[in-house]
Amino acid sequence: MKIKNVVLEHVVGVTTKELPGTASPEIAFAGRSNVGKSSLINALIQRKSFARTSSSPGKTQTMNFYKVNDAVYFVDLPGYGYADVGTDFRKSWGPMIERYLNGSDNLKTIFLLLDARRTPNTDDLQMYEWITAAGFEPVIVVTKTDKLKRSQIPKALKEIRNTLGITGEARLYTFSAISKAGRDEIMEEIDEITGQGGREDDKD
């Protein structure tokens, strides 16, 4: 998919009663605070700072719906697991995200982002279970691989697989926000899921 235009079309907060009635495929991105969701989205849409990034973990407290090429939505879910975010607000994220996973008619899949340097924790496992309970097989994206030596990456991936209990057939990608390594493979996955790959209007 050649990126032609991107618009932040919907922002959903914890007090929003209804999900936006979109008519296009939705791809959601989930992960703990500061795992690099916004950086991945910016790389995918080829915009330097379109999706909201912050040096302060837990800053994104809404679901942001980015419409790409008037055809697909990238949905940035609130980051979870950061202690400095108010407890009451943090507790409200869970029902909001769970409601979205179970209530969106156009959600096609969820990309679950995990930090290459960290073993998946209780929050990651809960998110993984929510995704599978909603009937989806999450696509795992292991971020911040540039923070590890190349020889350390296979061990990190094995630890993630073992902790989550995922099989060798599960879709797993690595990504670096610095080098953009992995960006094209992830976009090819999205194209396959949404049916946008190979469209005539995406060609030069």
Short mmCIF file of C-alpha atoms in Angstrom, two decimals:
data_model
loop_
_atom_site.label_atom_id
_atom_site.label_comp_id
_atom_site.label_asym_id
_atom_site.label_seq_id
_atom_site.Cartn_x
_atom_site.Cartn_y
_atom_site.Cartn_z
CA MET A 1 0.00 0.00 0.00
CA LYS A 2 1.40 3.34 -1.04
CA ILE A 3 0.59 5.94 1.62
CA LYS A 4 -1.22 8.89 0.05
CA ASN A 5 -3.08 10.54 2.91
CA VAL A 6 -3.63 10.12 6.63
CA VAL A 7 -6.23 11.79 8.85
CA LEU A 8 -6.84 11.56 12.59
CA GLU A 9 -10.56 11.01 12.26
CA HIS A 10 -11.77 9.84 15.69
CA VAL A 11 -10.52 10.18 19.26
CA VAL A 12 -12.29 7.94 21.78
CA GLY A 13 -11.95 8.47 25.53
CA VAL A 14 -13.13 6.49 28.52
CA THR A 15 -16.32 8.55 28.75
CA THR A 16 -17.25 8.01 25.09
CA LYS A 17 -20.41 5.94 25.09
CA GLU A 18 -20.32 4.64 21.52
CA LEU A 19 -17.53 3.46 19.24
CA PRO A 20 -17.20 5.32 15.92
CA GLY A 21 -19.24 3.73 13.17
CA THR A 22 -16.47 3.23 10.65
CA ALA A 23 -17.06 1.42 7.38
CA SER A 24 -13.45 0.44 6.67
CA PRO A 25 -11.13 -2.29 8.00
CA GLU A 26 -9.48 -1.47 11.33
CA ILE A 27 -6.01 -2.57 12.46
CA ALA A 28 -5.39 -1.99 16.18
CA PHE A 29 -2.06 -1.53 17.93
CA ALA A 30 -1.73 -2.48 21.61
CA GLY A 31 1.15 -2.50 24.05
CA ARG A 32 2.48 -1.24 27.33
CA SER A 33 3.31 2.43 27.77
CA ASN A 34 6.53 3.51 26.04
CA VAL A 35 6.75 0.34 23.94
CA GLY A 36 6.75 2.41 20.74
CA LYS A 37 3.24 2.13 19.30
CA SER A 38 3.15 5.69 17.98
CA SER A 39 6.65 5.33 16.54
CA LEU A 40 5.58 2.19 14.68
CA ILE A 41 2.45 3.86 13.34
CA ASN A 42 4.47 6.87 12.18
CA ALA A 43 6.87 4.54 10.38
CA LEU A 44 4.03 2.63 8.71
CA ILE A 45 2.30 5.78 7.48
CA GLN A 46 5.65 7.37 6.60
CA ARG A 47 5.08 10.49 8.66
CA LYS A 48 7.70 11.76 11.07
CA SER A 49 5.48 12.69 13.99
CA PHE A 50 1.84 12.32 12.95
CA ALA A 51 0.84 9.81 15.60
CA ARG A 52 1.20 11.26 19.05
CA THR A 53 4.49 10.35 20.70
CA SER A 54 5.75 11.39 24.09
CA SER A 55 8.80 10.94 26.29
CA SER A 56 6.37 10.55 29.21
CA PRO A 57 4.95 6.99 29.40
CA GLY A 58 1.18 6.81 29.77
CA LYS A 59 0.63 10.10 27.93
CA THR A 60 -1.73 8.61 25.33
CA GLN A 61 -4.98 8.01 27.20
CA THR A 62 -7.37 7.73 24.27
CA MET A 63 -8.01 5.45 21.31
CA ASN A 64 -6.92 7.35 18.21
CA PHE A 65 -8.36 6.32 14.84
CA TYR A 66 -6.08 7.25 11.93
CA LYS A 67 -7.70 6.82 8.51
CA VAL A 68 -5.14 5.84 5.88
CA ASN A 69 -5.80 6.36 2.16
CA ASP A 70 -9.52 6.71 2.90
CA ALA A 71 -9.51 2.92 3.10
CA VAL A 72 -8.06 1.56 6.37
CA TYR A 73 -8.00 2.66 10.01
CA PHE A 74 -4.94 2.31 12.22
CA VAL A 75 -6.21 2.38 15.80
CA ASP A 76 -3.69 3.39 18.48
CA LEU A 77 -4.92 1.93 21.78
CA PRO A 78 -3.92 3.50 25.13
CA GLY A 79 -0.65 2.22 26.53
CA TYR A 80 -1.08 0.16 29.66
CA GLY A 81 0.90 -0.66 32.77
CA TYR A 82 2.47 2.67 33.71
CA ALA A 83 2.25 3.24 37.45
CA ASP A 84 2.29 7.06 37.42
CA VAL A 85 -1.06 7.21 35.60
CA GLY A 86 -3.93 7.63 38.08
CA THR A 87 -5.26 4.31 39.32
CA ASP A 88 -8.91 5.12 38.59
CA PHE A 89 -8.09 6.22 35.06
CA ARG A 90 -5.88 3.19 34.49
CA LYS A 91 -8.69 0.85 35.61
CA SER A 92 -11.07 2.49 33.16
CA TRP A 93 -8.79 1.66 30.20
CA GLY A 94 -9.39 -2.06 30.57
CA PRO A 95 -13.17 -1.94 30.03
CA MET A 96 -12.73 0.60 27.22
CA ILE A 97 -10.22 -1.56 25.34
CA GLU A 98 -12.15 -4.77 26.02
CA ARG A 99 -15.34 -3.13 24.77
CA TYR A 100 -13.56 -2.15 21.58
CA LEU A 101 -12.09 -5.61 21.00
CA ASN A 102 -15.50 -7.21 21.37
CA GLY A 103 -17.63 -4.45 19.87
CA SER A 104 -15.99 -3.29 16.66
CA ASP A 105 -17.56 -4.77 13.54
CA ASN A 106 -14.60 -3.84 11.34
CA LEU A 107 -11.62 -4.78 13.52
CA LYS A 108 -9.53 -7.23 11.48
CA THR A 109 -6.61 -7.93 13.79
CA ILE A 110 -4.52 -6.55 16.65
CA PHE A 111 -0.80 -6.00 16.60
CA LEU A 112 0.56 -6.57 20.13
CA LEU A 113 3.83 -4.72 20.65
CA LEU A 114 6.42 -6.06 23.09
CA ASP A 115 9.78 -4.57 24.09
CA ALA A 116 12.70 -6.77 22.99
CA ARG A 117 14.53 -5.97 26.23
CA ARG A 118 11.73 -7.07 28.57
CA THR A 119 10.06 -10.35 29.42
CA PRO A 120 6.27 -10.04 28.90
CA ASN A 121 4.71 -9.15 32.26
CA THR A 122 1.27 -9.67 33.79
CA ASP A 123 -0.22 -6.73 31.83
CA ASP A 124 1.14 -8.10 28.54
CA LEU A 125 -0.27 -11.54 29.30
CA GLN A 126 -3.67 -10.07 30.17
CA MET A 127 -3.71 -8.08 26.93
CA TYR A 128 -2.76 -11.21 24.99
CA GLU A 129 -5.58 -13.13 26.68
CA TRP A 130 -8.10 -10.35 25.96
CA ILE A 131 -7.14 -10.42 22.30
CA THR A 132 -7.46 -14.19 21.96
CA ALA A 133 -10.67 -14.23 24.00
CA ALA A 134 -12.16 -11.75 21.51
CA GLY A 135 -11.46 -14.27 18.74
CA PHE A 136 -8.28 -12.80 17.27
CA GLU A 137 -4.80 -14.23 16.81
CA PRO A 138 -2.56 -11.28 17.66
CA VAL A 139 0.32 -10.34 15.42
CA ILE A 140 3.36 -9.89 17.68
CA VAL A 141 5.73 -7.00 16.95
CA VAL A 142 8.92 -6.97 19.00
CA THR A 143 10.14 -3.38 19.20
CA LYS A 144 13.40 -1.67 20.12
CA THR A 145 15.55 -4.40 18.62
CA ASP A 146 18.19 -1.74 17.99
CA LYS A 147 18.75 -1.67 21.76
CA LEU A 148 20.10 -5.23 21.65
CA LYS A 149 23.12 -6.80 20.02
CA ARG A 150 22.18 -8.84 16.98
CA SER A 151 23.26 -12.02 18.77
CA GLN A 152 20.82 -11.28 21.63
CA ILE A 153 17.70 -11.00 19.49
CA PRO A 154 17.01 -14.75 18.96
CA LYS A 155 17.13 -15.33 22.73
CA ALA A 156 14.75 -12.41 23.33
CA LEU A 157 12.29 -13.74 20.74
CA LYS A 158 12.43 -17.23 22.23
CA GLU A 159 11.71 -15.84 25.70
CA ILE A 160 8.71 -13.92 24.38
CA ARG A 161 7.35 -16.99 22.62
CA ASN A 162 7.81 -19.17 25.70
CA THR A 163 6.26 -16.62 28.08
CA LEU A 164 3.18 -16.11 25.91
CA GLY A 165 2.99 -19.79 24.99
CA ILE A 166 2.82 -19.08 21.27
CA THR A 167 3.72 -21.64 18.60
CA GLY A 168 6.23 -21.42 15.80
CA GLU A 169 3.44 -20.64 13.33
CA ALA A 170 2.40 -17.45 15.14
CA ARG A 171 3.04 -14.23 13.24
CA LEU A 172 5.96 -12.41 14.85
CA TYR A 173 7.93 -9.45 13.50
CA THR A 174 10.82 -7.39 14.79
CA PHE A 175 10.94 -3.62 14.41
CA SER A 176 13.39 -0.78 15.01
CA ALA A 177 12.11 2.79 15.11
CA ILE A 178 15.67 3.96 14.44
CA SER A 179 16.46 1.99 11.27
CA LYS A 180 12.83 1.20 10.32
CA ALA A 181 13.92 -2.43 9.92
CA GLY A 182 10.79 -4.59 9.79
CA ARG A 183 8.53 -1.81 8.54
CA ASP A 184 8.01 -3.26 5.05
CA GLU A 185 7.26 -6.77 6.33
CA ILE A 186 4.67 -5.43 8.78
CA MET A 187 3.05 -3.34 6.07
CA GLU A 188 2.88 -6.38 3.79
CA GLU A 189 1.05 -8.21 6.59
CA ILE A 190 -1.42 -5.34 6.89
CA ASP A 191 -1.94 -5.31 3.12
CA GLU A 192 -2.73 -9.02 3.18
CA ILE A 193 -5.14 -8.67 6.11
CA THR A 194 -7.02 -5.70 4.67
CA GLY A 195 -6.82 -6.63 0.99
CA GLN A 196 -5.10 -3.37 0.11
CA GLY A 197 -1.96 -4.88 -1.38
CA GLY A 198 -1.62 -4.79 -5.15
CA ARG A 199 -4.42 -2.30 -5.70
CA GLU A 200 -4.11 -0.43 -8.99
CA ASP A 201 -4.52 2.96 -7.32
CA ASP A 202 -1.57 2.21 -5.02
CA LYS A 203 0.91 1.94 -7.87
CA ASP A 204 3.16 4.71 -9.09
#
